[in-house]
XYZ file of C-alpha atoms in Angstrom:
514
model
C -21.962 3.609 6.014
C -21.913 4.626 9.619
C -22.635 1.815 12.078
C -22.581 1.427 15.827
C -19.075 0.416 16.901
C -18.690 -3.273 18.173
C -17.224 -3.061 21.639
C -17.275 -6.720 22.707
C -14.064 -7.979 21.254
C -10.475 -7.976 22.343
C -7.382 -7.027 20.250
C -6.052 -9.500 17.833
C -3.143 -11.638 19.236
C -2.116 -13.922 16.456
C 1.088 -13.215 14.471
C 1.071 -13.305 10.696
C 3.617 -12.069 8.153
C 2.511 -10.290 4.972
C 5.619 -9.578 2.893
C 5.333 -7.250 0.061
C 7.850 -7.357 -2.779
C 8.104 -4.290 -4.921
C 9.939 -3.752 -8.137
C 13.720 -3.117 -7.771
C 14.931 0.473 -7.841
C 17.112 1.754 -10.673
C 20.247 -0.285 -11.212
C 23.209 0.456 -8.875
C 26.315 2.129 -9.811
C 29.235 -0.005 -11.297
C 30.730 -2.278 -8.614
C 28.242 -1.433 -5.918
C 26.966 -4.129 -3.674
C 23.182 -4.526 -3.988
C 21.081 -7.317 -2.462
C 17.419 -7.281 -3.402
C 15.032 -10.118 -3.704
C 14.953 -13.752 -2.323
C 17.518 -15.009 -4.861
C 20.089 -12.401 -3.746
C 19.472 -13.052 -0.057
C 20.072 -16.737 -0.705
C 23.215 -16.326 -2.849
C 25.087 -13.250 -1.679
C 25.489 -13.858 1.983
C 28.594 -15.496 3.559
C 26.953 -15.980 6.951
C 23.274 -16.072 7.943
C 22.297 -16.992 11.471
C 18.721 -16.933 12.968
C 17.163 -15.466 9.811
C 14.608 -16.702 7.267
C 14.152 -15.526 3.686
C 10.687 -15.416 2.175
C 8.854 -13.216 -0.401
C 11.912 -11.120 -1.065
C 12.805 -10.136 2.471
C 15.037 -11.438 5.234
C 13.930 -11.370 8.853
C 14.509 -12.992 12.256
C 13.126 -16.509 12.689
C 12.985 -15.784 16.373
C 13.916 -12.692 18.303
C 17.267 -11.979 16.707
C 19.609 -12.887 13.871
C 22.528 -11.606 11.876
C 24.148 -11.870 8.329
C 27.365 -11.019 6.612
C 27.576 -10.376 2.832
C 30.134 -12.076 0.757
C 33.143 -9.886 -0.100
C 32.617 -7.598 -3.044
C 36.022 -7.377 -4.759
C 37.047 -4.589 -7.222
C 39.911 -4.260 -9.605
C 40.733 -0.732 -8.465
C 40.713 0.996 -5.219
C 37.291 2.451 -4.168
C 36.235 4.553 -1.199
C 32.966 3.391 0.521
C 30.363 5.991 1.199
C 27.275 4.613 2.738
C 25.119 1.547 3.326
C 21.473 1.969 2.681
C 18.837 -0.548 3.952
C 15.129 -0.694 3.054
C 12.420 -2.742 4.792
C 9.102 -4.288 3.583
C 6.410 -1.510 3.510
C 3.903 -3.881 5.064
C 3.823 -1.529 8.239
C 2.746 -3.983 11.003
C 4.098 -2.182 14.013
C 0.960 -0.826 15.484
C 0.383 -0.571 19.200
C -3.013 -0.090 20.925
C -3.689 3.054 22.927
C -6.611 4.701 24.600
C -9.059 6.370 22.300
C -7.829 9.581 20.777
C -9.498 12.872 20.814
C -12.310 14.379 22.853
C -14.363 11.853 24.849
C -17.598 13.237 23.596
C -16.620 12.934 19.844
C -19.264 10.854 18.081
C -19.560 9.055 14.686
C -16.675 8.424 12.460
C -13.630 10.505 13.376
C -11.724 12.491 10.748
C -8.193 13.755 11.250
C -6.495 16.757 9.639
C -2.847 17.984 10.276
C -2.672 21.639 9.339
C 1.036 22.005 10.511
C 3.408 21.092 13.270
C 1.568 21.054 16.599
C -1.537 22.097 14.722
C -3.705 18.824 14.831
C -7.537 18.688 14.234
C -10.070 16.079 14.707
C -13.812 16.202 13.540
C -16.846 14.505 14.607
C -20.301 14.787 16.039
C -20.670 16.596 19.275
C -22.154 14.256 21.804
C -23.394 15.626 25.218
C -24.357 12.320 27.016
C -22.805 9.555 25.009
C -19.014 10.318 25.009
C -16.602 8.287 23.072
C -15.099 5.738 25.409
C -11.646 7.057 26.495
C -10.748 4.072 28.675
C -10.501 6.289 31.738
C -13.876 5.629 33.295
C -15.129 9.244 32.627
C -18.906 9.420 32.465
C -20.983 11.923 30.551
C -20.938 15.597 31.619
C -22.697 16.797 34.738
C -25.834 18.944 34.191
C -24.613 21.088 37.102
C -21.294 22.016 35.569
C -20.325 25.763 35.616
C -17.529 26.728 33.127
C -14.673 28.788 34.241
C -11.963 30.757 32.257
C -8.909 28.739 31.313
C -5.595 28.965 29.691
C -3.758 26.428 27.588
C -0.251 26.496 26.184
C -0.311 27.319 22.486
C -3.700 28.939 22.579
C -3.808 32.866 22.668
C -7.571 32.952 22.575
C -10.323 33.061 25.342
C -10.990 29.535 26.618
C -13.219 28.065 29.203
C -13.415 24.645 30.898
C -15.878 21.979 29.976
C -17.352 18.930 31.819
C -15.190 16.800 29.573
C -11.588 15.937 30.576
C -8.771 17.617 28.666
C -11.327 19.604 26.591
C -11.839 23.324 26.477
C -14.329 25.632 24.634
C -13.103 28.455 22.434
C -15.521 31.229 21.348
C -16.484 29.182 18.204
C -17.375 26.268 20.323
C -19.982 28.238 22.114
C -21.860 29.027 18.862
C -25.276 27.224 18.320
C -24.738 23.678 17.170
C -25.982 22.903 13.637
C -26.421 19.099 13.773
C -23.297 18.276 11.701
C -19.595 17.763 12.452
C -17.624 19.830 14.882
C -13.933 20.813 15.024
C -11.469 20.245 17.935
C -7.814 21.410 17.776
C -4.769 20.165 19.697
C -1.127 21.122 20.019
C -0.159 17.786 21.836
C -2.733 15.129 20.883
C -3.798 15.178 24.546
C -5.664 18.483 25.264
C -8.381 19.501 22.736
C -10.016 22.951 22.014
C -13.528 22.849 20.725
C -14.171 25.411 17.924
C -17.741 24.479 16.942
C -19.604 23.484 13.749
C -17.999 22.815 10.359
C -20.853 21.175 8.617
C -24.655 21.172 9.040
C -27.393 18.625 9.626
C -27.881 17.858 5.992
C -24.158 17.471 5.573
C -23.642 15.277 8.642
C -22.218 12.208 6.787
C -18.761 13.660 6.731
C -16.090 11.191 5.618
C -12.684 12.906 5.044
C -10.755 16.164 4.876
C -7.719 17.837 3.254
C -5.873 21.179 3.540
C -4.444 23.264 0.850
C -3.293 26.934 0.674
C -4.831 27.964 3.993
C -8.177 26.270 3.396
C -9.777 23.000 4.662
C -11.720 20.906 2.353
C -14.492 18.897 4.116
C -16.080 16.081 2.062
C -19.383 14.552 3.042
C -21.754 12.105 1.427
C -25.246 13.197 0.323
C -27.262 11.157 0.694
C -25.483 8.671 2.939
C -23.130 6.436 0.843
C -23.545 8.511 -2.264
C -21.851 11.393 -4.175
C -19.075 13.255 -2.234
C -19.893 16.920 -1.707
C -17.510 19.571 -0.265
C -17.122 22.626 1.921
C -14.072 24.855 1.523
C -13.459 26.491 4.860
C -10.829 29.296 5.419
C -11.722 29.904 9.014
C -11.830 26.912 11.347
C -12.270 29.002 14.521
C -15.640 30.753 13.968
C -17.984 27.960 14.756
C -19.597 28.248 11.251
C -19.316 26.122 8.130
C -17.350 27.466 5.329
C -18.185 27.846 1.689
C -20.523 25.177 0.608
C -19.477 24.085 -2.899
C -22.024 21.308 -3.177
C -21.493 18.292 -5.330
C -17.747 17.447 -5.881
C -18.056 14.044 -7.696
C -21.123 12.704 -9.362
C -20.185 9.161 -8.518
C -21.429 6.631 -11.122
C -21.405 3.910 -8.536
C -22.992 3.427 -5.086
C -20.887 3.485 -1.960
C -18.830 6.624 -1.478
C -17.399 6.744 2.128
C -14.550 8.403 0.341
C -11.039 9.343 1.425
C -9.091 12.301 0.005
C -5.366 12.971 -0.457
C -3.375 15.486 -2.345
C -0.313 14.283 -4.321
C 2.902 16.281 -4.372
C 1.751 18.020 -7.547
C -1.218 19.370 -5.591
C -3.899 17.308 -7.272
C -6.759 16.011 -5.106
C -7.397 12.187 -5.364
C -10.681 10.642 -4.082
C -10.746 7.022 -3.165
C -14.402 5.896 -3.229
C -16.272 2.634 -2.345
C -17.787 0.851 -5.522
C -20.583 -1.392 -4.568
C -21.311 -2.712 -8.124
C -19.849 -6.305 -7.292
C -21.403 -6.986 -4.004
C -24.473 -6.891 -1.832
C -23.116 -4.084 0.440
C -25.954 -4.390 2.898
C -24.787 -7.857 3.944
C -21.081 -6.854 4.076
C -21.064 -3.879 6.447
C -21.748 -1.518 3.575
C -18.207 -2.190 2.156
C -16.896 -3.680 -1.117
C -13.957 -5.552 -2.625
C -13.674 -2.655 -5.182
C -12.654 0.902 -4.818
C -12.958 3.747 -7.311
C -10.438 6.567 -7.835
C -11.118 10.017 -9.188
C -8.732 13.034 -9.487
C -9.336 16.812 -9.695
C -6.979 19.794 -9.948
C -8.779 21.895 -7.260
C -10.619 19.311 -5.111
C -13.955 20.978 -5.956
C -14.620 20.518 -9.680
C -14.057 18.167 -12.648
C -13.103 15.028 -10.864
C -12.010 12.489 -13.450
C -12.445 8.737 -12.948
C -9.341 6.643 -13.055
C -8.699 2.870 -12.923
C -9.626 1.309 -9.619
C -6.726 1.340 -7.020
C -8.145 -1.683 -5.114
C -9.748 -4.610 -6.867
C -10.185 -7.742 -4.859
C -13.216 -9.029 -6.736
C -13.670 -12.796 -7.215
C -15.389 -14.238 -10.329
C -18.460 -12.570 -11.870
C -21.387 -14.877 -12.301
C -23.325 -12.658 -14.831
C -26.256 -12.717 -12.394
C -27.705 -9.589 -10.983
C -28.910 -9.169 -7.414
C -30.455 -6.393 -5.539
C -30.504 -4.795 -2.032
C -32.146 -1.777 -0.328
C -30.531 1.194 1.385
C -32.432 3.027 4.202
C -31.285 6.608 3.438
C -31.279 7.371 -0.265
C -34.907 8.272 -0.756
C -35.441 9.647 2.692
C -32.474 12.137 2.409
C -32.496 13.021 -1.303
C -35.848 12.172 -2.999
C -35.218 14.557 -5.763
C -32.458 12.279 -7.110
C -33.341 8.814 -5.614
C -36.884 7.603 -6.385
C -36.216 4.200 -5.015
C -33.995 2.606 -2.313
C -33.038 -0.309 -4.449
C -29.527 -0.927 -5.956
C -28.308 -3.598 -8.299
C -25.023 -5.478 -8.159
C -23.411 -8.346 -10.100
C -23.132 -11.476 -8.020
C -19.474 -12.656 -7.651
C -18.445 -16.151 -6.509
C -17.023 -17.216 -4.117
C -18.010 -14.735 -1.447
C -15.722 -11.706 -1.202
C -13.830 -9.870 1.511
C -15.045 -6.228 1.778
C -13.223 -2.964 2.427
C -14.297 0.716 2.779
C -14.421 3.980 4.610
C -11.139 4.897 3.017
C -8.364 7.065 4.454
C -5.062 7.848 2.867
C -1.437 8.908 3.716
C 1.887 8.908 1.801
C 5.291 8.366 3.333
C 8.267 9.103 1.155
C 6.371 8.257 -1.980
C 4.869 5.048 -0.619
C 1.010 5.426 -0.492
C -1.162 3.714 2.117
C -4.991 3.320 2.148
C -6.507 2.501 5.423
C -10.026 0.988 5.641
C -12.662 -1.168 7.077
C -11.700 -4.848 6.731
C -14.677 -7.228 6.692
C -13.269 -10.779 5.911
C -15.318 -13.626 4.570
C -13.840 -16.317 6.889
C -14.531 -14.760 10.318
C -16.876 -11.845 9.626
C -14.937 -9.996 12.402
C -14.237 -6.442 11.305
C -11.073 -4.589 11.887
C -9.016 -1.779 10.449
C -7.054 -2.950 7.380
C -4.589 -1.249 5.071
C -3.186 -1.487 1.511
C -0.012 -0.038 -0.022
C 1.364 0.946 -3.388
C 4.305 3.067 -4.691
C 1.878 5.112 -6.844
C -1.768 6.138 -6.757
C -1.901 4.967 -10.364
C -0.912 1.342 -9.497
C -2.908 -1.406 -7.893
C -2.635 -1.485 -4.064
C -1.633 -4.629 -2.208
C -3.342 -5.673 0.977
C -0.887 -5.543 3.990
C -2.669 -6.514 7.241
C -5.261 -5.570 9.765
C -5.539 -4.596 13.430
C -8.165 -4.208 16.180
C -11.745 -5.501 16.392
C -15.005 -3.874 15.400
C -16.261 -1.559 12.645
C -13.393 1.009 12.496
C -14.243 3.899 10.027
C -10.516 4.711 10.344
C -8.446 7.883 9.775
C -4.682 8.354 9.991
C -2.423 11.321 10.718
C 1.303 12.055 11.361
C 1.682 14.040 14.551
C 4.335 14.584 17.207
C 6.714 12.369 15.350
C 4.371 9.400 15.308
C 1.537 7.989 13.186
C -1.872 7.879 14.804
C -4.711 5.539 13.610
C -8.098 6.793 14.992
C -11.156 4.452 14.800
C -14.638 3.895 16.195
C -13.239 0.753 18.037
C -12.561 0.508 21.745
C -8.893 1.198 21.098
C -7.024 3.431 18.739
C -3.452 2.865 17.620
C -0.015 4.463 17.296
C 3.065 3.582 15.316
C 6.623 5.111 14.919
C 6.259 4.438 11.195
C 6.686 1.489 8.754
C 10.303 0.956 9.841
C 10.710 -1.710 12.482
C 13.544 -1.705 14.935
C 16.259 -2.743 15.792
C 18.674 -2.869 12.898
C 22.375 -2.506 13.485
C 25.042 -2.395 10.766
C 28.674 -2.058 10.021
C 30.925 -2.230 6.909
C 34.438 -3.453 6.362
C 37.218 -2.818 3.940
C 40.103 -4.884 2.475
C 42.821 -2.244 2.050
C 45.670 -4.303 0.663
C 43.894 -6.607 -1.756
C 44.626 -9.848 0.196
C 41.022 -11.075 0.308
C 40.437 -10.327 4.012
C 38.894 -7.407 5.762
C 41.435 -5.118 7.520
C 39.188 -2.478 9.001
C 35.594 -2.371 10.138
C 33.462 0.664 10.906
C 31.679 0.809 14.368
C 28.388 -0.870 14.837
C 25.589 1.732 14.567
C 21.815 1.590 14.698
C 20.201 2.510 11.389
C 16.549 3.543 10.894
C 14.265 5.539 8.724
C 13.012 8.988 10.028
C 9.965 10.886 9.199
C 8.960 14.498 9.011
C 6.336 16.892 7.804
C 6.121 18.063 4.172
C 5.423 21.850 4.182
C 2.155 22.703 2.608
C 0.742 19.147 2.782
C -1.403 17.504 5.384
C -1.070 13.816 4.324
C 2.363 13.705 2.696
C 5.223 12.717 5.015
C 8.932 12.813 4.009
C 11.194 9.911 4.702
C 14.989 9.942 5.374
C 16.358 6.492 4.349
C 17.973 4.198 6.840
C 21.615 4.923 5.845
C 24.909 4.074 7.540
C 27.670 6.582 6.809
C 30.926 4.734 6.263
C 32.780 7.529 4.588
C 35.387 7.396 7.425
C 36.586 4.058 6.111
C 39.708 4.025 3.806
C 39.901 3.102 0.123
C 40.116 -0.610 -0.581
C 39.769 -3.462 -2.979
C 37.028 -5.535 -1.158
C 34.118 -4.772 0.998
C 31.634 -6.508 3.365
C 28.604 -5.493 5.306
C 27.346 -7.087 8.525
C 23.784 -6.577 9.887
C 22.178 -7.575 13.155
C 18.441 -7.717 13.279
C 16.574 -7.753 16.678
C 12.805 -7.924 17.123
C 12.546 -5.174 19.826
C 8.748 -4.606 19.414
C 5.822 -5.899 21.471
C 3.557 -6.415 18.499
C 3.532 -8.834 15.508
C 6.025 -6.867 13.459
C 9.686 -7.871 12.863
C 12.460 -6.020 11.033
C 12.079 -7.382 7.437
C 14.929 -6.161 5.233
C 14.089 -5.718 1.538
C 17.230 -4.511 0.173
C 20.801 -3.522 0.984
C 23.120 -1.267 -1.041
C 26.735 -0.328 -0.371
C 27.574 2.855 -2.352
C 31.046 4.421 -3.204
C 32.231 7.919 -3.578
């Protein structure tokens, strides 16, 4: 449910490690050197300095550390090919930035990447209550007179607005319809307003996707119920697209759904499920999320097992709460504003307002995080290697009711919220990691030749045809210039070069041969 953002809190400053251990990948080739899991990190290293091992990963106990593997000996000569390193997918390296998007964007922001340098954000159009940009800008002047303007990357008529870094396109001058509006950017700094994409009755927009030249805009009707959808093939005309109506007749209360397409093109809804909690006293969030999938994003959503289930123990007792919008907005379906839930004990953490992204096959769900212990809301996230597996909680960042969304743009990941600050990250990989490999060429048990030290890191890129799928190039050191040999070692240096709580946490290392 939409709430007024809490603006009276500072960013979190404590440091906590959340290490996630995933199942090992397929078995390595014969005689390859593989280290994966705490037992391996404890037994397969010759030297370990300044590093701790916990929960399957090795990481600096302070700012820096290094290790050297034991020698892998082989009976026959082999030629090394590469060293591949993986890190924990916990993704803690987020840095605060000034609020993203137009300063007059209101309500919960929604992101959508249509393509490279083609970024969209959606929200309510506010004239006198701009989203805090951190730059001291006040609301627009009533005496402002627009003038013609030009902007790199936009070959359409534009005019200035009273808002900084914002321009109106022809669609942005169309009559406002009381719902969400669209802004487009080429650089995540300057924004062009293209006008309405939903209407007053469909103003509770929660998420968006893009497929085959069409945008899919999902909204709750009534608030916190049943996802509905528009399919829009023209984001520039200032008019809503094809209103398809009900997309998923949700058997639970909660919605605030997020949407993501998998690489097969199927649409996956992640929906709040309020059946185990009094959502009214938990920021309209829940420890339970529902999952539904559709071939086309419009029809025949099929319910699947929950991706997030953080429930405590059911008591068998039933409680009730009321919701202020259901009867008011949709009296034909909702005759009363009362909902039932099963009381669980002890009290539960709550999550919701879901947003999804996938990086190299690793899925992430971002959300509201409303913890029992502090009741201080923030943006949290879960991860899983599959939408069909349970997601594991990673961490949280910021303060206030976030209603977050996430997008890959300009080579970085942007986390937009309703908080006083948004966030940016280079990706789940944490720098700095340096590595080299050595070879015993004459079978005397000692390393004769080492490769040069080189930085290694993952890189990320767009996946053509997908808004929320991001490709990943593994962190791989090419050692094919080394000669054949009978024994091999790898040395790695880890340095915490970030200014946030993250550290480079190595999950696995594999030396491969030609």
